[in-house]
């Protein structure tokens, strides 16, 4: 018998993954070229050449006992130190290896932070729409996910609503920018307002409220849009980074947490996070990948490839009459469903062999997410189907 908790987790299991599995079945039936799978945020741009070179060099030249061995649960000191210095150059900070913990991707990092800070019944606030896994990650530790609103047109955080949602049980607020699923980059002004609310609420309740910045899409920003560095705005910010998207390595499971020295009880916090990484069963982040990313600090993915997809999809779909949010970052297009129940629209799209994910999976019904980390041709070939959908729902008339 599986546990009661798992019954709930399985029931609410990711619709994104379900659609991805469906896509594989449809590809087998109709041929992959006749299925337009926009369901999963799996980068289609290959990892930069530096990654392969680094992995080869590590295997050829580094001590195999070291490379394949256990290390500190926080990760290799030299790797953490190299990343700390890289961040210091970028953001004018003064991190050392003590501020860094290598993680099993962003998902691993988020689970480590939440295990570190949550008591059962504690609340974690996030802005809608949001990456649906936050509900499970919070639930893993008996926490409760609370939704705060964003502006219905711009999808920027609504600080006034945030203020209403924070209670004496709030332990953290999760922010994800560039955002999955909207592609919106939260502005410095939005972040400042969020920080002001958190400071005021910490005083009001006499509690510590952490800002958790989940940022796997940090480098994926277009048109020179600046992605604010959240620790500049709020002291108790924990950054969770991942190389899944920035170096196209989602299957390799590598990322890190940054914990600032200014955190109250810093030493205990770091040692708890280190222990959480171990007892969650990660033990440590994958060894070869830690050593690889430390050699690839300046490597960049082909953002121009995603940008071309973004321009093509956004212009074709808005021309067809759909209402879309122009993405500033990540590789998702957020589109209004032409019917209120977006599940009906998702099903109609599937009839056209177009696989997209309903906004309800992100806590925001009436919208859909289109992941455009796909081949250019997939977008081009999907457009007739999208145009037929626009005609079916009498858009653009
Ligand atoms: N957070 C967000 C917002 C994501 O979109 C994803 C993956 O799509 C993750 C976390 C998990 O990333 P990782 O593969 O690094 O665990």
mmCIF file of C-alpha atoms and ligand atoms in Angstrom:
data_model
loop_
_atom_site.group_PDB
_atom_site.id
_atom_site.type_symbol
_atom_site.label_atom_id
_atom_site.label_comp_id
_atom_site.label_asym_id
_atom_site.label_seq_id
_atom_site.Cartn_x
_atom_site.Cartn_y
_atom_site.Cartn_z
ATOM 1 C CA UNK A 1 0.000 0.000 0.000
ATOM 2 C CA UNK A 2 1.345 3.428 -0.859
ATOM 3 C CA UNK A 3 1.125 6.209 1.718
ATOM 4 C CA UNK A 4 -1.872 8.536 1.964
ATOM 5 C CA UNK A 5 0.395 11.460 1.174
ATOM 6 C CA UNK A 6 1.590 9.806 -2.041
ATOM 7 C CA UNK A 7 -2.006 9.131 -3.087
ATOM 8 C CA UNK A 8 -2.474 12.907 -3.080
ATOM 9 C CA UNK A 9 0.814 13.643 -4.866
ATOM 10 C CA UNK A 10 0.081 11.073 -7.592
ATOM 11 C CA UNK A 11 -3.454 12.415 -8.050
ATOM 12 C CA UNK A 12 -2.131 15.934 -8.582
ATOM 13 C CA UNK A 13 0.779 14.629 -10.610
ATOM 14 C CA UNK A 14 2.106 16.859 -13.301
ATOM 15 C CA UNK A 15 -0.201 17.426 -16.285
ATOM 16 C CA UNK A 16 2.934 18.569 -18.127
ATOM 17 C CA UNK A 17 4.543 15.161 -17.769
ATOM 18 C CA UNK A 18 1.251 13.487 -18.765
ATOM 19 C CA UNK A 19 1.120 15.561 -21.953
ATOM 20 C CA UNK A 20 4.766 14.741 -22.680
ATOM 21 C CA UNK A 21 4.015 10.992 -22.388
ATOM 22 C CA UNK A 22 0.946 11.493 -24.614
ATOM 23 C CA UNK A 23 3.186 13.241 -27.161
ATOM 24 C CA UNK A 24 5.504 10.238 -27.316
ATOM 25 C CA UNK A 25 2.507 7.949 -27.975
ATOM 26 C CA UNK A 26 1.166 10.270 -30.682
ATOM 27 C CA UNK A 27 4.602 10.516 -32.312
ATOM 28 C CA UNK A 28 4.720 6.695 -32.537
ATOM 29 C CA UNK A 29 1.238 6.659 -34.095
ATOM 30 C CA UNK A 30 1.369 9.625 -36.493
ATOM 31 C CA UNK A 31 5.130 10.142 -36.987
ATOM 32 C CA UNK A 32 7.169 12.616 -34.910
ATOM 33 C CA UNK A 33 7.109 15.201 -37.731
ATOM 34 C CA UNK A 34 3.303 15.319 -37.563
ATOM 35 C CA UNK A 35 3.088 16.034 -33.833
ATOM 36 C CA UNK A 36 3.840 19.537 -32.512
ATOM 37 C CA UNK A 37 4.884 18.961 -28.943
ATOM 38 C CA UNK A 38 5.087 22.214 -26.962
ATOM 39 C CA UNK A 39 4.503 20.515 -23.611
ATOM 40 C CA UNK A 40 7.840 20.247 -21.832
ATOM 41 C CA UNK A 41 10.579 22.774 -21.034
ATOM 42 C CA UNK A 42 13.264 20.423 -22.337
ATOM 43 C CA UNK A 43 15.858 22.560 -24.173
ATOM 44 C CA UNK A 44 16.329 21.506 -27.787
ATOM 45 C CA UNK A 45 19.518 23.552 -28.228
ATOM 46 C CA UNK A 46 22.476 21.234 -27.539
ATOM 47 C CA UNK A 47 24.797 21.946 -24.616
ATOM 48 C CA UNK A 48 27.634 24.327 -25.587
ATOM 49 C CA UNK A 49 30.759 22.610 -27.002
ATOM 50 C CA UNK A 50 32.707 23.607 -23.878
ATOM 51 C CA UNK A 51 30.640 21.145 -21.824
ATOM 52 C CA UNK A 52 31.725 18.098 -23.818
ATOM 53 C CA UNK A 53 35.333 19.310 -23.867
ATOM 54 C CA UNK A 54 35.298 19.842 -20.099
ATOM 55 C CA UNK A 55 33.838 16.394 -19.441
ATOM 56 C CA UNK A 56 36.485 14.759 -21.641
ATOM 57 C CA UNK A 57 39.275 16.682 -19.935
ATOM 58 C CA UNK A 58 37.990 15.744 -16.496
ATOM 59 C CA UNK A 59 37.891 12.051 -17.376
ATOM 60 C CA UNK A 60 41.283 12.176 -19.094
ATOM 61 C CA UNK A 61 43.235 14.305 -16.674
ATOM 62 C CA UNK A 62 41.684 14.410 -13.199
ATOM 63 C CA UNK A 63 42.253 11.850 -10.447
ATOM 64 C CA UNK A 64 39.557 9.153 -10.959
ATOM 65 C CA UNK A 65 39.355 8.388 -7.246
ATOM 66 C CA UNK A 66 38.580 12.034 -6.589
ATOM 67 C CA UNK A 67 36.267 12.435 -9.580
ATOM 68 C CA UNK A 68 34.092 9.448 -8.726
ATOM 69 C CA UNK A 69 34.328 9.726 -4.963
ATOM 70 C CA UNK A 70 32.173 11.162 -2.207
ATOM 71 C CA UNK A 71 32.964 14.708 -1.207
ATOM 72 C CA UNK A 72 31.496 17.223 1.251
ATOM 73 C CA UNK A 73 27.681 17.116 1.103
ATOM 74 C CA UNK A 74 27.796 20.759 -0.037
ATOM 75 C CA UNK A 75 29.973 19.860 -3.012
ATOM 76 C CA UNK A 76 33.624 20.344 -3.991
ATOM 77 C CA UNK A 77 35.206 23.361 -2.316
ATOM 78 C CA UNK A 78 37.129 24.408 -5.421
ATOM 79 C CA UNK A 79 33.944 24.245 -7.525
ATOM 80 C CA UNK A 80 31.952 26.295 -5.009
ATOM 81 C CA UNK A 81 34.786 28.790 -4.759
ATOM 82 C CA UNK A 82 34.990 29.174 -8.560
ATOM 83 C CA UNK A 83 31.241 29.787 -8.793
ATOM 84 C CA UNK A 84 31.344 32.237 -5.857
ATOM 85 C CA UNK A 85 34.050 34.255 -7.613
ATOM 86 C CA UNK A 86 32.094 34.200 -10.847
ATOM 87 C CA UNK A 87 29.016 35.577 -9.065
ATOM 88 C CA UNK A 88 31.154 38.217 -7.361
ATOM 89 C CA UNK A 89 32.338 39.441 -10.760
ATOM 90 C CA UNK A 90 28.788 39.554 -12.089
ATOM 91 C CA UNK A 91 26.993 41.088 -9.117
ATOM 92 C CA UNK A 92 29.681 42.844 -7.066
ATOM 93 C CA UNK A 93 29.076 40.477 -4.144
ATOM 94 C CA UNK A 94 31.678 38.922 -1.845
ATOM 95 C CA UNK A 95 30.634 35.288 -1.651
ATOM 96 C CA UNK A 96 33.035 32.473 -0.798
ATOM 97 C CA UNK A 97 32.622 28.712 -1.023
ATOM 98 C CA UNK A 98 30.829 28.922 2.348
ATOM 99 C CA UNK A 99 27.855 30.631 0.702
ATOM 100 C CA UNK A 100 27.438 27.951 -1.976
ATOM 101 C CA UNK A 101 25.871 24.499 -1.891
ATOM 102 C CA UNK A 102 25.876 22.380 -5.039
ATOM 103 C CA UNK A 103 22.470 20.815 -5.720
ATOM 104 C CA UNK A 104 20.694 18.249 -7.838
ATOM 105 C CA UNK A 105 19.268 20.905 -10.176
ATOM 106 C CA UNK A 106 16.861 23.644 -9.126
ATOM 107 C CA UNK A 107 14.380 20.998 -7.969
ATOM 108 C CA UNK A 108 16.960 19.562 -5.585
ATOM 109 C CA UNK A 109 17.878 23.053 -4.376
ATOM 110 C CA UNK A 110 14.275 24.040 -3.691
ATOM 111 C CA UNK A 111 13.687 20.854 -1.719
ATOM 112 C CA UNK A 112 16.848 21.454 0.311
ATOM 113 C CA UNK A 113 15.808 25.010 1.231
ATOM 114 C CA UNK A 114 12.251 24.016 2.081
ATOM 115 C CA UNK A 115 13.426 21.095 4.213
ATOM 116 C CA UNK A 116 15.825 23.470 5.954
ATOM 117 C CA UNK A 117 13.182 26.029 6.931
ATOM 118 C CA UNK A 118 9.700 24.431 7.097
ATOM 119 C CA UNK A 119 7.849 23.060 10.096
ATOM 120 C CA UNK A 120 4.575 21.239 9.360
ATOM 121 C CA UNK A 121 1.774 23.740 8.758
ATOM 122 C CA UNK A 122 4.156 26.541 7.729
ATOM 123 C CA UNK A 123 3.159 28.568 4.693
ATOM 124 C CA UNK A 124 5.064 29.369 1.501
ATOM 125 C CA UNK A 125 3.669 32.077 -0.756
ATOM 126 C CA UNK A 126 4.188 32.227 -4.499
ATOM 127 C CA UNK A 127 2.738 34.326 -7.326
ATOM 128 C CA UNK A 128 0.288 32.899 -9.846
ATOM 129 C CA UNK A 129 0.878 31.520 -12.353
ATOM 130 C CA UNK A 130 3.721 29.393 -10.992
ATOM 131 C CA UNK A 131 5.689 26.195 -11.633
ATOM 132 C CA UNK A 132 3.212 23.582 -10.355
ATOM 133 C CA UNK A 133 5.878 21.483 -8.654
ATOM 134 C CA UNK A 134 6.145 24.137 -5.909
ATOM 135 C CA UNK A 135 2.988 22.639 -4.416
ATOM 136 C CA UNK A 136 4.639 19.213 -4.109
ATOM 137 C CA UNK A 137 7.986 20.582 -2.949
ATOM 138 C CA UNK A 138 6.219 22.494 -0.163
ATOM 139 C CA UNK A 139 3.953 19.540 0.636
ATOM 140 C CA UNK A 140 7.009 17.273 0.968
ATOM 141 C CA UNK A 141 7.731 18.955 4.307
ATOM 142 C CA UNK A 142 4.162 19.433 5.533
ATOM 143 C CA UNK A 143 4.097 23.023 4.279
ATOM 144 C CA UNK A 144 1.151 24.739 2.635
ATOM 145 C CA UNK A 145 1.486 26.647 -0.640
ATOM 146 C CA UNK A 146 -0.400 29.957 -0.672
ATOM 147 C CA UNK A 147 -1.087 31.809 -3.934
ATOM 148 C CA UNK A 148 -0.623 35.566 -4.334
ATOM 149 C CA UNK A 149 -1.917 37.411 -7.389
ATOM 150 C CA UNK A 150 -0.104 39.039 -10.255
ATOM 151 C CA UNK A 151 -1.415 41.896 -12.364
ATOM 152 C CA UNK A 152 -3.895 40.307 -14.818
ATOM 153 C CA UNK A 153 -2.395 42.142 -17.820
ATOM 154 C CA UNK A 154 1.336 42.278 -17.119
ATOM 155 C CA UNK A 155 1.658 39.265 -14.784
ATOM 156 C CA UNK A 156 3.984 41.310 -12.547
ATOM 157 C CA UNK A 157 3.682 40.491 -8.794
ATOM 158 C CA UNK A 158 0.865 42.253 -6.966
ATOM 159 C CA UNK A 159 2.549 43.439 -3.749
ATOM 160 C CA UNK A 160 -0.755 44.513 -2.187
ATOM 161 C CA UNK A 161 -2.156 41.031 -2.566
ATOM 162 C CA UNK A 162 1.112 39.589 -1.215
ATOM 163 C CA UNK A 163 0.690 41.705 1.931
ATOM 164 C CA UNK A 164 -2.769 40.172 2.445
ATOM 165 C CA UNK A 165 -1.454 36.615 2.037
ATOM 166 C CA UNK A 166 1.402 36.797 4.551
ATOM 167 C CA UNK A 167 0.610 35.508 8.034
ATOM 168 C CA UNK A 168 2.606 34.647 11.132
ATOM 169 C CA UNK A 169 3.021 31.144 9.582
ATOM 170 C CA UNK A 170 4.690 32.443 6.387
ATOM 171 C CA UNK A 171 8.257 31.175 6.211
ATOM 172 C CA UNK A 172 9.113 31.995 2.609
ATOM 173 C CA UNK A 173 8.063 33.593 -0.647
ATOM 174 C CA UNK A 174 9.160 31.907 -3.867
ATOM 175 C CA UNK A 175 9.840 34.116 -6.873
ATOM 176 C CA UNK A 176 10.642 32.759 -10.306
ATOM 177 C CA UNK A 177 11.921 35.243 -12.862
ATOM 178 C CA UNK A 178 12.238 34.943 -15.850
ATOM 179 C CA UNK A 179 8.975 33.192 -15.197
ATOM 180 C CA UNK A 180 7.728 29.766 -16.085
ATOM 181 C CA UNK A 181 5.005 29.773 -17.479
ATOM 182 C CA UNK A 182 4.539 33.437 -18.539
ATOM 183 C CA UNK A 183 8.003 34.338 -19.869
ATOM 184 C CA UNK A 184 7.671 37.591 -17.909
ATOM 185 C CA UNK A 185 10.767 39.093 -16.262
ATOM 186 C CA UNK A 186 9.784 40.756 -12.982
ATOM 187 C CA UNK A 187 10.925 44.388 -12.983
ATOM 188 C CA UNK A 188 13.196 45.960 -10.362
ATOM 189 C CA UNK A 189 10.200 48.025 -9.270
ATOM 190 C CA UNK A 190 8.074 44.902 -8.706
ATOM 191 C CA UNK A 191 10.847 43.221 -6.710
ATOM 192 C CA UNK A 192 11.388 46.366 -4.615
ATOM 193 C CA UNK A 193 7.715 46.426 -3.684
ATOM 194 C CA UNK A 194 7.785 42.732 -2.745
ATOM 195 C CA UNK A 195 10.875 43.336 -0.586
ATOM 196 C CA UNK A 196 9.173 46.254 1.186
ATOM 197 C CA UNK A 197 6.178 44.077 2.025
ATOM 198 C CA UNK A 198 8.428 41.315 3.379
ATOM 199 C CA UNK A 199 10.407 43.722 5.561
ATOM 200 C CA UNK A 200 7.210 45.239 6.967
ATOM 201 C CA UNK A 201 5.696 41.808 7.653
ATOM 202 C CA UNK A 202 8.850 40.508 9.348
ATOM 203 C CA UNK A 203 8.568 43.464 11.729
ATOM 204 C CA UNK A 204 4.819 43.070 12.207
ATOM 205 C CA UNK A 205 5.030 39.367 13.070
ATOM 206 C CA UNK A 206 8.557 39.227 14.502
ATOM 207 C CA UNK A 207 9.384 36.372 12.116
ATOM 208 C CA UNK A 208 12.053 35.564 9.507
ATOM 209 C CA UNK A 209 10.612 35.413 6.000
ATOM 210 C CA UNK A 210 12.953 34.113 3.314
ATOM 211 C CA UNK A 211 12.762 35.151 -0.303
ATOM 212 C CA UNK A 212 13.617 32.125 -2.444
ATOM 213 C CA UNK A 213 14.664 33.094 -5.945
ATOM 214 C CA UNK A 214 14.178 30.097 -8.232
ATOM 215 C CA UNK A 215 16.112 31.087 -11.305
ATOM 216 C CA UNK A 216 16.815 28.360 -13.854
ATOM 217 C CA UNK A 217 16.102 30.865 -16.641
ATOM 218 C CA UNK A 218 18.400 33.666 -15.442
ATOM 219 C CA UNK A 219 20.411 33.860 -18.698
ATOM 220 C CA UNK A 220 17.428 33.392 -20.982
ATOM 221 C CA UNK A 221 16.356 37.013 -21.437
ATOM 222 C CA UNK A 222 15.710 38.790 -24.739
ATOM 223 C CA UNK A 223 16.005 42.313 -26.158
ATOM 224 C CA UNK A 224 18.584 43.248 -23.506
ATOM 225 C CA UNK A 225 16.013 43.005 -20.688
ATOM 226 C CA UNK A 226 17.769 43.083 -17.299
ATOM 227 C CA UNK A 227 16.943 40.313 -14.836
ATOM 228 C CA UNK A 228 17.186 41.872 -11.354
ATOM 229 C CA UNK A 229 19.527 40.138 -8.886
ATOM 230 C CA UNK A 230 17.191 39.583 -5.956
ATOM 231 C CA UNK A 231 19.784 39.647 -3.125
ATOM 232 C CA UNK A 232 20.310 43.339 -4.018
ATOM 233 C CA UNK A 233 16.747 44.002 -2.883
ATOM 234 C CA UNK A 234 16.233 41.814 0.175
ATOM 235 C CA UNK A 235 18.740 40.528 2.724
ATOM 236 C CA UNK A 236 17.261 37.102 3.463
ATOM 237 C CA UNK A 237 17.295 35.932 -0.161
ATOM 238 C CA UNK A 238 18.317 32.399 -1.066
ATOM 239 C CA UNK A 239 19.112 31.991 -4.757
ATOM 240 C CA UNK A 240 18.429 28.608 -6.359
ATOM 241 C CA UNK A 241 20.198 28.285 -9.686
ATOM 242 C CA UNK A 242 20.264 25.486 -12.234
ATOM 243 C CA UNK A 243 22.268 24.631 -15.345
ATOM 244 C CA UNK A 244 19.319 22.669 -16.777
ATOM 245 C CA UNK A 245 18.332 25.439 -19.174
ATOM 246 C CA UNK A 246 21.361 27.738 -19.271
ATOM 247 C CA UNK A 247 23.677 24.919 -20.406
ATOM 248 C CA UNK A 248 20.949 22.549 -21.698
ATOM 249 C CA UNK A 249 21.735 19.899 -19.086
ATOM 250 C CA UNK A 250 18.367 19.017 -17.518
ATOM 251 C CA UNK A 251 19.072 15.296 -17.344
ATOM 252 C CA UNK A 252 22.404 15.841 -15.613
ATOM 253 C CA UNK A 253 20.787 17.381 -12.513
ATOM 254 C CA UNK A 254 23.161 20.153 -11.510
ATOM 255 C CA UNK A 255 22.647 23.527 -9.866
ATOM 256 C CA UNK A 256 23.476 25.417 -6.685
ATOM 257 C CA UNK A 257 22.091 27.438 -3.795
ATOM 258 C CA UNK A 258 23.504 30.762 -2.663
ATOM 259 C CA UNK A 259 22.998 31.489 1.027
ATOM 260 C CA UNK A 260 24.167 34.991 2.017
ATOM 261 C CA UNK A 261 26.387 35.423 5.105
ATOM 262 C CA UNK A 262 23.955 38.084 6.391
ATOM 263 C CA UNK A 263 21.297 35.428 7.097
ATOM 264 C CA UNK A 264 20.429 35.315 10.779
ATOM 265 C CA UNK A 265 21.980 32.154 12.218
ATOM 266 C CA UNK A 266 24.059 31.695 9.044
ATOM 267 C CA UNK A 267 26.293 28.862 10.293
ATOM 268 C CA UNK A 268 23.349 26.802 11.491
ATOM 269 C CA UNK A 269 21.448 27.510 8.281
ATOM 270 C CA UNK A 270 24.321 26.303 6.114
ATOM 271 C CA UNK A 271 24.895 23.226 8.186
ATOM 272 C CA UNK A 272 21.160 22.397 8.113
ATOM 273 C CA UNK A 273 21.068 22.816 4.319
ATOM 274 C CA UNK A 274 24.130 20.587 3.994
ATOM 275 C CA UNK A 275 22.444 17.941 6.149
ATOM 276 C CA UNK A 276 19.175 18.302 4.196
ATOM 277 C CA UNK A 277 21.055 17.639 0.945
ATOM 278 C CA UNK A 278 22.411 14.428 2.464
ATOM 279 C CA UNK A 279 19.310 13.086 4.196
ATOM 280 C CA UNK A 280 16.978 13.856 1.297
ATOM 281 C CA UNK A 281 19.079 11.159 -0.326
ATOM 282 C CA UNK A 282 20.927 13.390 -2.773
ATOM 283 C CA UNK A 283 24.072 13.048 -0.577
ATOM 284 C CA UNK A 284 25.828 15.425 -2.967
ATOM 285 C CA UNK A 285 25.274 16.873 -6.437
ATOM 286 C CA UNK A 286 26.668 14.704 -9.294
ATOM 287 C CA UNK A 287 30.439 14.835 -9.109
ATOM 288 C CA UNK A 288 31.427 15.014 -12.795
ATOM 289 C CA UNK A 289 28.805 17.674 -13.408
ATOM 290 C CA UNK A 290 30.079 19.808 -10.530
ATOM 291 C CA UNK A 291 33.565 19.663 -11.990
ATOM 292 C CA UNK A 292 32.190 20.344 -15.472
ATOM 293 C CA UNK A 293 30.209 23.481 -14.664
ATOM 294 C CA UNK A 294 33.191 24.939 -12.803
ATOM 295 C CA UNK A 295 35.123 24.709 -16.088
ATOM 296 C CA UNK A 296 32.242 26.253 -18.070
ATOM 297 C CA UNK A 297 31.478 29.410 -16.115
ATOM 298 C CA UNK A 298 31.515 31.604 -19.214
ATOM 299 C CA UNK A 299 29.827 29.133 -21.577
ATOM 300 C CA UNK A 300 26.550 30.348 -23.052
ATOM 301 C CA UNK A 301 23.584 28.659 -24.630
ATOM 302 C CA UNK A 302 22.280 29.849 -27.997
ATOM 303 C CA UNK A 303 19.730 32.396 -26.753
ATOM 304 C CA UNK A 304 19.318 33.661 -30.342
ATOM 305 C CA UNK A 305 17.815 30.293 -31.299
ATOM 306 C CA UNK A 306 15.055 30.653 -28.699
ATOM 307 C CA UNK A 307 14.628 34.310 -29.616
ATOM 308 C CA UNK A 308 13.937 33.391 -33.249
ATOM 309 C CA UNK A 309 11.285 30.920 -32.075
ATOM 310 C CA UNK A 310 9.808 33.517 -29.779
ATOM 311 C CA UNK A 311 9.476 36.123 -32.537
ATOM 312 C CA UNK A 312 7.981 33.666 -35.001
ATOM 313 C CA UNK A 313 5.458 32.168 -32.595
ATOM 314 C CA UNK A 314 4.430 35.448 -30.980
ATOM 315 C CA UNK A 315 3.908 37.273 -34.255
ATOM 316 C CA UNK A 316 2.108 34.374 -35.991
ATOM 317 C CA UNK A 317 -0.243 33.708 -33.071
ATOM 318 C CA UNK A 318 -1.112 37.347 -32.399
ATOM 319 C CA UNK A 319 -1.702 37.857 -36.142
ATOM 320 C CA UNK A 320 -4.045 34.858 -36.077
ATOM 321 C CA UNK A 321 -6.028 36.659 -33.370
ATOM 322 C CA UNK A 322 -4.777 35.000 -30.177
ATOM 323 C CA UNK A 323 -3.984 37.144 -27.128
ATOM 324 C CA UNK A 324 -0.432 36.440 -25.955
ATOM 325 C CA UNK A 325 1.957 37.935 -23.410
ATOM 326 C CA UNK A 326 5.160 38.882 -25.244
ATOM 327 C CA UNK A 327 7.838 36.893 -23.425
ATOM 328 C CA UNK A 328 10.900 38.768 -22.125
ATOM 329 C CA UNK A 329 12.626 35.588 -21.058
ATOM 330 C CA UNK A 330 12.624 31.799 -20.546
ATOM 331 C CA UNK A 331 11.204 29.834 -23.492
ATOM 332 C CA UNK A 332 7.478 29.860 -22.849
ATOM 333 C CA UNK A 333 4.635 31.738 -24.509
ATOM 334 C CA UNK A 334 1.601 32.433 -22.318
ATOM 335 C CA UNK A 335 -1.563 32.619 -24.379
ATOM 336 C CA UNK A 336 -5.164 33.335 -23.441
ATOM 337 C CA UNK A 337 -7.488 30.441 -24.138
ATOM 338 C CA UNK A 338 -10.249 31.511 -26.538
ATOM 339 C CA UNK A 339 -12.725 29.706 -24.236
ATOM 340 C CA UNK A 340 -12.899 30.125 -20.484
ATOM 341 C CA UNK A 341 -12.347 26.425 -19.800
ATOM 342 C CA UNK A 342 -8.875 26.080 -21.243
ATOM 343 C CA UNK A 343 -9.070 22.288 -20.986
ATOM 344 C CA UNK A 344 -11.512 22.381 -23.904
ATOM 345 C CA UNK A 345 -9.003 24.417 -25.914
ATOM 346 C CA UNK A 346 -6.113 22.103 -24.984
ATOM 347 C CA UNK A 347 -8.215 19.165 -26.235
ATOM 348 C CA UNK A 348 -9.082 21.018 -29.480
ATOM 349 C CA UNK A 349 -5.367 21.756 -30.003
ATOM 350 C CA UNK A 350 -4.599 18.074 -29.503
ATOM 351 C CA UNK A 351 -6.973 17.279 -32.378
ATOM 352 C CA UNK A 352 -4.560 19.392 -34.470
ATOM 353 C CA UNK A 353 -1.668 17.358 -32.994
ATOM 354 C CA UNK A 354 -0.598 20.481 -31.076
ATOM 355 C CA UNK A 355 0.359 19.664 -27.488
ATOM 356 C CA UNK A 356 0.207 22.535 -24.992
ATOM 357 C CA UNK A 357 -0.370 22.725 -21.251
ATOM 358 C CA UNK A 358 -3.450 24.240 -19.591
ATOM 359 C CA UNK A 359 -2.925 27.162 -17.213
ATOM 360 C CA UNK A 360 -4.677 25.291 -14.378
ATOM 361 C CA UNK A 361 -1.427 23.337 -13.979
ATOM 362 C CA UNK A 362 0.142 26.657 -13.023
ATOM 363 C CA UNK A 363 -2.707 27.853 -10.790
ATOM 364 C CA UNK A 364 -4.166 30.108 -13.515
ATOM 365 C CA UNK A 365 -7.034 28.714 -15.579
ATOM 366 C CA UNK A 366 -8.167 30.356 -18.823
ATOM 367 C CA UNK A 367 -4.624 30.458 -20.227
ATOM 368 C CA UNK A 368 -2.248 27.964 -21.848
ATOM 369 C CA UNK A 369 1.529 27.573 -21.927
ATOM 370 C CA UNK A 370 3.402 26.900 -25.146
ATOM 371 C CA UNK A 371 7.003 25.738 -24.585
ATOM 372 C CA UNK A 372 8.911 26.895 -27.685
ATOM 373 C CA UNK A 373 12.222 25.161 -26.936
ATOM 374 C CA UNK A 374 11.612 23.147 -30.113
ATOM 375 C CA UNK A 375 12.939 23.038 -33.692
ATOM 376 C CA UNK A 376 12.029 26.090 -35.834
ATOM 377 C CA UNK A 377 10.273 23.710 -38.249
ATOM 378 C CA UNK A 378 8.005 22.413 -35.472
ATOM 379 C CA UNK A 379 6.724 25.955 -35.011
ATOM 380 C CA UNK A 380 6.389 26.597 -38.751
ATOM 381 C CA UNK A 381 4.565 23.318 -39.329
ATOM 382 C CA UNK A 382 2.218 23.888 -36.382
ATOM 383 C CA UNK A 383 1.005 27.265 -37.627
ATOM 384 C CA UNK A 384 -1.692 25.981 -40.038
ATOM 385 C CA UNK A 385 -3.180 24.049 -37.081
ATOM 386 C CA UNK A 386 -3.088 27.143 -34.864
ATOM 387 C CA UNK A 387 -4.772 29.149 -37.655
ATOM 388 C CA UNK A 388 -7.532 26.540 -37.950
ATOM 389 C CA UNK A 389 -8.025 26.805 -34.180
ATOM 390 C CA UNK A 390 -8.259 30.605 -34.462
ATOM 391 C CA UNK A 391 -10.907 30.180 -37.180
ATOM 392 C CA UNK A 392 -12.797 27.605 -35.124
ATOM 393 C CA UNK A 393 -13.035 30.059 -32.217
ATOM 394 C CA UNK A 394 -13.706 33.005 -34.572
ATOM 395 C CA UNK A 395 -10.680 34.987 -33.462
ATOM 396 C CA UNK A 396 -9.279 37.970 -35.336
ATOM 397 C CA UNK A 397 -12.603 38.910 -36.907
HETATM 398 N N1 LIG B 1 11.865 25.772 -11.364
HETATM 399 C C1 LIG B 1 11.284 26.133 -12.503
HETATM 400 C C2 LIG B 1 10.574 27.419 -12.563
HETATM 401 C C3 LIG B 1 11.344 25.298 -13.617
HETATM 402 O O1 LIG B 1 10.749 25.671 -14.750
HETATM 403 C C4 LIG B 1 12.034 24.071 -13.528
HETATM 404 C C5 LIG B 1 12.089 23.146 -14.661
HETATM 405 O O2 LIG B 1 11.444 23.288 -15.665
HETATM 406 C C6 LIG B 1 12.639 23.743 -12.313
HETATM 407 C C7 LIG B 1 12.536 24.612 -11.250
HETATM 408 C C8 LIG B 1 13.384 22.466 -12.143
HETATM 409 O O3 LIG B 1 14.622 22.612 -12.768
HETATM 410 P P1 LIG B 1 15.786 21.542 -12.625
HETATM 411 O O4 LIG B 1 15.789 20.700 -13.851
HETATM 412 O O5 LIG B 1 17.026 22.343 -12.512
HETATM 413 O O6 LIG B 1 15.528 20.758 -11.396
#
